[in-house]
mmCIF file of C-alpha atoms in Angstrom:
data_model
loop_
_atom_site.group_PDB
_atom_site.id
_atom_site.type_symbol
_atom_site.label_atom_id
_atom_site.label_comp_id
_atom_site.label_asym_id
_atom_site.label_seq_id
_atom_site.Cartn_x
_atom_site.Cartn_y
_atom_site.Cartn_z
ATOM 1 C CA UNK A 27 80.981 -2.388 -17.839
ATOM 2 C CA UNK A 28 77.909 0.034 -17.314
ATOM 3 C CA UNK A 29 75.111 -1.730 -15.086
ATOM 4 C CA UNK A 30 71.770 0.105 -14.749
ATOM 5 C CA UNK A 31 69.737 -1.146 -11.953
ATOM 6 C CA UNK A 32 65.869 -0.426 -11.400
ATOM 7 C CA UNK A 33 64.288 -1.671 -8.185
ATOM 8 C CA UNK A 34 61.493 -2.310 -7.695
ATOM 9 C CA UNK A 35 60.563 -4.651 -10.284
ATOM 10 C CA UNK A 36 57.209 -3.791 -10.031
ATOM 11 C CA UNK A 37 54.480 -1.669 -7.893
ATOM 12 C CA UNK A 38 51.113 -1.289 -6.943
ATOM 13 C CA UNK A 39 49.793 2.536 -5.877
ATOM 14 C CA UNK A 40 46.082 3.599 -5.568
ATOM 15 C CA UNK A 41 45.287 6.747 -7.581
ATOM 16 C CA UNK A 42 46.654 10.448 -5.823
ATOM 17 C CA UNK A 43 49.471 8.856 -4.348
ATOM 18 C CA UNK A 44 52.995 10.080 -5.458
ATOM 19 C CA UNK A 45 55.109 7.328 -7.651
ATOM 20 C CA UNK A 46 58.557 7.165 -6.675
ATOM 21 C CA UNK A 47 60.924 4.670 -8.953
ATOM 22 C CA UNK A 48 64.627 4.587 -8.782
ATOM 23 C CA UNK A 49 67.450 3.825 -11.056
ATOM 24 C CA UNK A 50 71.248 3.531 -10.172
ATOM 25 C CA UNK A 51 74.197 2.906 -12.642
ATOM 26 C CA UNK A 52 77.586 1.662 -11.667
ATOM 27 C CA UNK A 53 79.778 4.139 -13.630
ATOM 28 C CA UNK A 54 79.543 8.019 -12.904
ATOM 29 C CA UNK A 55 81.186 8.908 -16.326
ATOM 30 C CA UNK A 56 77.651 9.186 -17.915
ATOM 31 C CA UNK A 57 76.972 11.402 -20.779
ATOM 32 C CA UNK A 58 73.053 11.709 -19.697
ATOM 33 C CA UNK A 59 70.514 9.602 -18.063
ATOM 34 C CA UNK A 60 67.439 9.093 -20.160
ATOM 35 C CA UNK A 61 64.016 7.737 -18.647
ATOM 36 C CA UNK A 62 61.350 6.263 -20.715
ATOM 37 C CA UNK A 63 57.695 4.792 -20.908
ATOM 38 C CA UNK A 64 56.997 2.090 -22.273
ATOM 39 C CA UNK A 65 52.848 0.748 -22.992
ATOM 40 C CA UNK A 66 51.812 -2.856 -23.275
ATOM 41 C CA UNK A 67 53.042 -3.766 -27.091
ATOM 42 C CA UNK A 68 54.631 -0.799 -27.439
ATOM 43 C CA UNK A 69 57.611 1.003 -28.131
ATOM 44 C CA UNK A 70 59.313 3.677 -25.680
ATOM 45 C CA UNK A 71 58.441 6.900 -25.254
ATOM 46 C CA UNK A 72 60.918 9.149 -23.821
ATOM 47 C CA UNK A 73 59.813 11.290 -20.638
ATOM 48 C CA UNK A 74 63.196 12.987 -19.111
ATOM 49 C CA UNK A 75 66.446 13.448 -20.451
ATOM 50 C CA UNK A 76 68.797 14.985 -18.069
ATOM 51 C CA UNK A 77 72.658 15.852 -19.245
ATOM 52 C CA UNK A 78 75.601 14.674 -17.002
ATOM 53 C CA UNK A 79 76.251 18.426 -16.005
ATOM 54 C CA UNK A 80 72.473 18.651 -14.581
ATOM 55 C CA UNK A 81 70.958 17.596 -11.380
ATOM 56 C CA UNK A 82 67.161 17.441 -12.233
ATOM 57 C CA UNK A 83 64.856 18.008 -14.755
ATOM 58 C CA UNK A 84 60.684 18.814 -14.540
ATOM 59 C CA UNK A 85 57.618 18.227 -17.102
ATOM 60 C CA UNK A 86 54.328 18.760 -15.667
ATOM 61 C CA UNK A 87 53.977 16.282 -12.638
ATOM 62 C CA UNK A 88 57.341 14.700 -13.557
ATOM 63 C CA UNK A 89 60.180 15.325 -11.701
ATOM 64 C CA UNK A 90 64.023 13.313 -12.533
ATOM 65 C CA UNK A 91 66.789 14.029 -10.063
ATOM 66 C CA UNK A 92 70.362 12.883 -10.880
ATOM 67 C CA UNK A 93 73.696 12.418 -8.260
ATOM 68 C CA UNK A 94 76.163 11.353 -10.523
ATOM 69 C CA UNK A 95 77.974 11.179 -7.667
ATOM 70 C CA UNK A 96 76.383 7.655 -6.169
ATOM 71 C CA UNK A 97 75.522 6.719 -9.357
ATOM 72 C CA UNK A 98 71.381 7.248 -8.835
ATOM 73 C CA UNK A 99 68.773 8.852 -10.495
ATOM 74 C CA UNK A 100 64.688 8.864 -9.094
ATOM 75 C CA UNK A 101 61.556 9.863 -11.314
ATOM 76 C CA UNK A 102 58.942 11.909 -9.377
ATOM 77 C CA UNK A 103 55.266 11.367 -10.684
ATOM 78 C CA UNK A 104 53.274 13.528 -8.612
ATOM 79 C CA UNK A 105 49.486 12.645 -8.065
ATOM 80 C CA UNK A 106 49.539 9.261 -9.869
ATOM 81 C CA UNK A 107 46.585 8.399 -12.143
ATOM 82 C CA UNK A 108 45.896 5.109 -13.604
ATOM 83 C CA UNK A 109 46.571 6.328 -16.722
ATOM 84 C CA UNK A 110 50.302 6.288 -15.632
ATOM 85 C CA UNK A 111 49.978 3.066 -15.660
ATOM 86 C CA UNK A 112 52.941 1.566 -17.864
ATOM 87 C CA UNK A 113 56.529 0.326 -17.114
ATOM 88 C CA UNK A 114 59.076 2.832 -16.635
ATOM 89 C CA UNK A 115 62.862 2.193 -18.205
ATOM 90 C CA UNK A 116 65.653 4.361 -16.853
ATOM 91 C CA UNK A 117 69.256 4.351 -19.365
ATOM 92 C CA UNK A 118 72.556 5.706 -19.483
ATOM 93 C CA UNK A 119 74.570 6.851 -22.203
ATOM 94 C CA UNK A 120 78.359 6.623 -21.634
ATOM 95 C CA UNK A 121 79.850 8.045 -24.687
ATOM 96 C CA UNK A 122 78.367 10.945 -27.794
ATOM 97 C CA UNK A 123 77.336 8.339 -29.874
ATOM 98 C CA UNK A 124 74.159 8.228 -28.283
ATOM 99 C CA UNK A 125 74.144 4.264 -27.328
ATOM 100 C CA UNK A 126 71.746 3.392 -24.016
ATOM 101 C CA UNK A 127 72.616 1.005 -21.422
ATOM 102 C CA UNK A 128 69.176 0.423 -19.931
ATOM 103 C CA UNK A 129 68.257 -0.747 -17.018
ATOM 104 C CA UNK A 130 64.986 -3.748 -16.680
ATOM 105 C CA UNK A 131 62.499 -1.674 -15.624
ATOM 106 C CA UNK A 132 59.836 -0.898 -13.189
ATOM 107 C CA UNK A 133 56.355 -1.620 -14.143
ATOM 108 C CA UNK A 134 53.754 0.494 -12.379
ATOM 109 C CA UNK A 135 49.992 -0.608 -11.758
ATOM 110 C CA UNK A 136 47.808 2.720 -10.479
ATOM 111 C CA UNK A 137 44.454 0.911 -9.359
ATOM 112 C CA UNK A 138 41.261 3.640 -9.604
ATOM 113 C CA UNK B 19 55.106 12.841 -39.001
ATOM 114 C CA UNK B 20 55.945 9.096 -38.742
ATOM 115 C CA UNK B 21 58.657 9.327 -36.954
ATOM 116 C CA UNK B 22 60.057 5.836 -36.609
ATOM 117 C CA UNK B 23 58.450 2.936 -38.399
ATOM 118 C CA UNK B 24 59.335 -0.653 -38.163
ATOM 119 C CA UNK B 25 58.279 -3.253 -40.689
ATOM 120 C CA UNK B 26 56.657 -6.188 -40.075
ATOM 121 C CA UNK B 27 55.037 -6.056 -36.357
ATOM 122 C CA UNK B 28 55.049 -9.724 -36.133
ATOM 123 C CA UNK B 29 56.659 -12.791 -37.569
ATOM 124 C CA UNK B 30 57.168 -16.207 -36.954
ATOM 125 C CA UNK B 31 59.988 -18.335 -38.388
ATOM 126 C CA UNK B 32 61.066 -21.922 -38.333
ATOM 127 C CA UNK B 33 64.984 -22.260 -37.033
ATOM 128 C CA UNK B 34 67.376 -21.936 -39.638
ATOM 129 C CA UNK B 35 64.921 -19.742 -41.910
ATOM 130 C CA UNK B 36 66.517 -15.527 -42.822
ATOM 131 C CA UNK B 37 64.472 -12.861 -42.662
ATOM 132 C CA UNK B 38 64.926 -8.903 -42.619
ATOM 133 C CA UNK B 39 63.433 -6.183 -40.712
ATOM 134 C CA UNK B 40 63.314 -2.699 -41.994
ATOM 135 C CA UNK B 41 63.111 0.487 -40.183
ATOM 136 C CA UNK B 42 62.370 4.094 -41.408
ATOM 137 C CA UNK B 43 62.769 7.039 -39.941
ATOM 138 C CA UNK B 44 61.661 10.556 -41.309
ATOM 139 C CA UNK B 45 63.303 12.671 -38.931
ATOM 140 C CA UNK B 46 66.589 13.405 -40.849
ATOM 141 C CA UNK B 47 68.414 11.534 -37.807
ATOM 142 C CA UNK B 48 71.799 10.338 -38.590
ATOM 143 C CA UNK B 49 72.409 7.521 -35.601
ATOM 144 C CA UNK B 50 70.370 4.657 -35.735
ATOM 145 C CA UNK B 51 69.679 1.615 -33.286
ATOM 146 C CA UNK B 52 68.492 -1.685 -32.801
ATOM 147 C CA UNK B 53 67.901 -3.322 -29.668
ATOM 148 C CA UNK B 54 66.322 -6.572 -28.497
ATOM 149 C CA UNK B 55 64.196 -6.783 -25.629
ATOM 150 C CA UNK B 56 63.611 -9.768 -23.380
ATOM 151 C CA UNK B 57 62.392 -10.663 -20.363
ATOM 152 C CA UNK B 58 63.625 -9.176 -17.197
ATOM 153 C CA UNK B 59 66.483 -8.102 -18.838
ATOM 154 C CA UNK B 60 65.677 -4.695 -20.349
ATOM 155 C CA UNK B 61 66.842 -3.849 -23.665
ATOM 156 C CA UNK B 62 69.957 -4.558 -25.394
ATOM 157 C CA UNK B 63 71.649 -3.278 -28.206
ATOM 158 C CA UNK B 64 72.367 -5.183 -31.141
ATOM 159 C CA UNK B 65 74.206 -3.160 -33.923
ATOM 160 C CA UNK B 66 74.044 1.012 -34.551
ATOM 161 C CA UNK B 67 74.902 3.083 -37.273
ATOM 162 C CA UNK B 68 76.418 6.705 -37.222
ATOM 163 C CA UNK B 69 75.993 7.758 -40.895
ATOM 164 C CA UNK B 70 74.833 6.319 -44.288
ATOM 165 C CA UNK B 71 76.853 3.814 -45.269
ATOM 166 C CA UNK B 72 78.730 2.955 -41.984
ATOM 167 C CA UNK B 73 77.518 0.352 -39.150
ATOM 168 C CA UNK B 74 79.058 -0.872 -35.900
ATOM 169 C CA UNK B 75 78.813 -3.815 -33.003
ATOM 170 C CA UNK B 76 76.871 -3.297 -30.217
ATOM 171 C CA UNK B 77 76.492 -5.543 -27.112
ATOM 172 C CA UNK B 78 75.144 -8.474 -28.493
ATOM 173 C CA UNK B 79 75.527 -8.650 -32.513
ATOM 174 C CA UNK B 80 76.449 -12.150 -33.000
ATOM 175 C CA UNK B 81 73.824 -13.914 -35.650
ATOM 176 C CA UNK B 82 72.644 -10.633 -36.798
ATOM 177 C CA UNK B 83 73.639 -8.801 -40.095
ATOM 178 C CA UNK B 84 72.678 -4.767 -40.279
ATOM 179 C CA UNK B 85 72.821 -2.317 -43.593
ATOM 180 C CA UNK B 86 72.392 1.426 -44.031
ATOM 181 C CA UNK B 87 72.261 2.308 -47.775
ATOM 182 C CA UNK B 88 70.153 4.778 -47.653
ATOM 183 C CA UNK B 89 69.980 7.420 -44.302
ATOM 184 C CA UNK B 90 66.431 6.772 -43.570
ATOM 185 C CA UNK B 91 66.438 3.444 -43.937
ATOM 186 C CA UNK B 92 68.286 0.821 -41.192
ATOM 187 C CA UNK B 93 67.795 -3.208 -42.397
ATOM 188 C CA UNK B 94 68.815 -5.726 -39.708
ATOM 189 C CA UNK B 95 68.621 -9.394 -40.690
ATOM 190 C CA UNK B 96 69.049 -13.147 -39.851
ATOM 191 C CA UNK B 97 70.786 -15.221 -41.392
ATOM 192 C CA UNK B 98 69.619 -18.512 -39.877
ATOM 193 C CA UNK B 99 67.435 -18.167 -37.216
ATOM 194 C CA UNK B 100 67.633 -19.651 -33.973
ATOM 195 C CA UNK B 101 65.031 -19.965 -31.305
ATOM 196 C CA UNK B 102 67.480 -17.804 -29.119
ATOM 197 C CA UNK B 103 66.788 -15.076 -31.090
ATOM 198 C CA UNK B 104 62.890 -15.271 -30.641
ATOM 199 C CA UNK B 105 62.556 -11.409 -29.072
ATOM 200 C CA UNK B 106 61.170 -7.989 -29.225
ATOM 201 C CA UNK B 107 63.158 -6.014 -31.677
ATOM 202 C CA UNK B 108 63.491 -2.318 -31.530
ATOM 203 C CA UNK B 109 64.447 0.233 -33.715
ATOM 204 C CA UNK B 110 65.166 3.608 -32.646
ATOM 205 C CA UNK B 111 66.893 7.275 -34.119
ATOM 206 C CA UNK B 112 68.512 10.337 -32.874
ATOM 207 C CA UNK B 113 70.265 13.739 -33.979
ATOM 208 C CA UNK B 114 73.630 12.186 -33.672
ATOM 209 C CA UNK B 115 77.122 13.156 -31.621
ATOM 210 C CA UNK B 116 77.134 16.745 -29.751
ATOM 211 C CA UNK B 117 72.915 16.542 -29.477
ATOM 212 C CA UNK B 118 72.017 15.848 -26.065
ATOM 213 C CA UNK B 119 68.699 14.944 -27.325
ATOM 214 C CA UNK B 120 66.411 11.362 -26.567
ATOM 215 C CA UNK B 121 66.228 8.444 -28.430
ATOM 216 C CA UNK B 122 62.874 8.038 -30.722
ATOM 217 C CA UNK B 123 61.872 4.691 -30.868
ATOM 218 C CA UNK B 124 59.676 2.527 -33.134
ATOM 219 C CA UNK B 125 57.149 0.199 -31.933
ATOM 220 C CA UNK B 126 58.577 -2.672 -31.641
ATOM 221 C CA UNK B 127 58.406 -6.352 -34.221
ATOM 222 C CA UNK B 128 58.007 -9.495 -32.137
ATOM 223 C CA UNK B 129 59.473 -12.934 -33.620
ATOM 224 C CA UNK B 130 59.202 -16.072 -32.722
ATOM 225 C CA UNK B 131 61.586 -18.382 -34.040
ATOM 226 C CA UNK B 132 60.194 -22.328 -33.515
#
């Protein structure tokens, strides 16, 4: 069975300083590797989706790398602001019907 | 543009009460989800539909009942509730097999099951 694990559970950066959260997954056969942010009483909003046959993926001061390979993927967030401030869900999909296997999440504090 | 809507945003129930929660999308999407979300244990998916009309098991569907008459339209209910299920319930929607494309998800109902 697919585990997706996200450590650290949580962290604390002071604004400018670059965010870097990980994600690993136990089974290589992935389909893609999503990652997503999630607000306080909110739903997700995805930020990266990168295919199996990729290796990263960029929007704006995001940056997802994936090595299927040892079974990790890390999200970039260059210059942090607090406004990034959320908790940040990485999630596999292992077969074309689209199902996630997500992992429990980082949740990131920027301080000012 | 909607996209995906999920009906009510809170409830609380008494054990052994039913309820239904209704999600709409207006994206066209044929695959819809719905996942559960607790505590330190991410999200986790309950039952999913590939088409109108057709529904399937996900990881953890016992005590929940889903229907998808209508394409836009994904219903998942309880029977009898039990304070086990008291959770964060998502909804969510996408193209369907051979996209490569994300997940859009609603924001979320919250029960509480006493």
């Amino acid at each position: 069975k697919q585990e997706v694990t996200q450590i650290p559970a949580a962290l604390s950066v002071p604004e400018g300083e670059n965010l870097v959260l990980n994600c690993s997954f136990t089974d290589s056969a992935i389909y893609n590797l999503q990652w997503f942010r999630q607000d306080p009483g909110k739903g997700l909003t995805s930020l990266l989706l990168i295919q199996s046959s990729q290796r990263e993926q960029t929007s704006g001061r995001l940056n997802a790398s994936l090595d299927k390979s040892s079974g990790r993927s890390t999200l970039y967030i260059a210059a942090s602001q607090p406004g990034d401030s959320a908790t940040y869900l990485c999630a596999v999909s292992t077969d074309s019907w689209g199902k996630l296997q997500f992992g429990a999440g980082t949740q990131v504090v920027v301080t000012p | 543009n909607a996209g995906v809507t999920q009906t009510p945003k809170f409830r609380v129930l008494k054990t052994g009460q039913s309820m239904t929660l209704l999600c709409a999308q207006d994206m066209n999407h044929e695959y819809m989800y719905w996942y559960r979300q607790d505590p330190g244990m991410g999200l986790r998916l309950i039952h999913y539909s590939v088409g109108e009309g057709t529904t399937a098991k996900g990881e953890v569907p016992d005590g929940y009942n889903v229907s998808r008459l209508k394409k836009q339209n994904f219903l998942l209910g309880l029977e009898s509730a039990a304070p086990s299920q008291t959770s964060v319930y998502f909804c969510a929607s996408g193209l369907g097999q051979g996209y490569n494309s994300p997940l859009h998800f609603g924001n979320g109902t919250r029960l509480t099951v006493t």
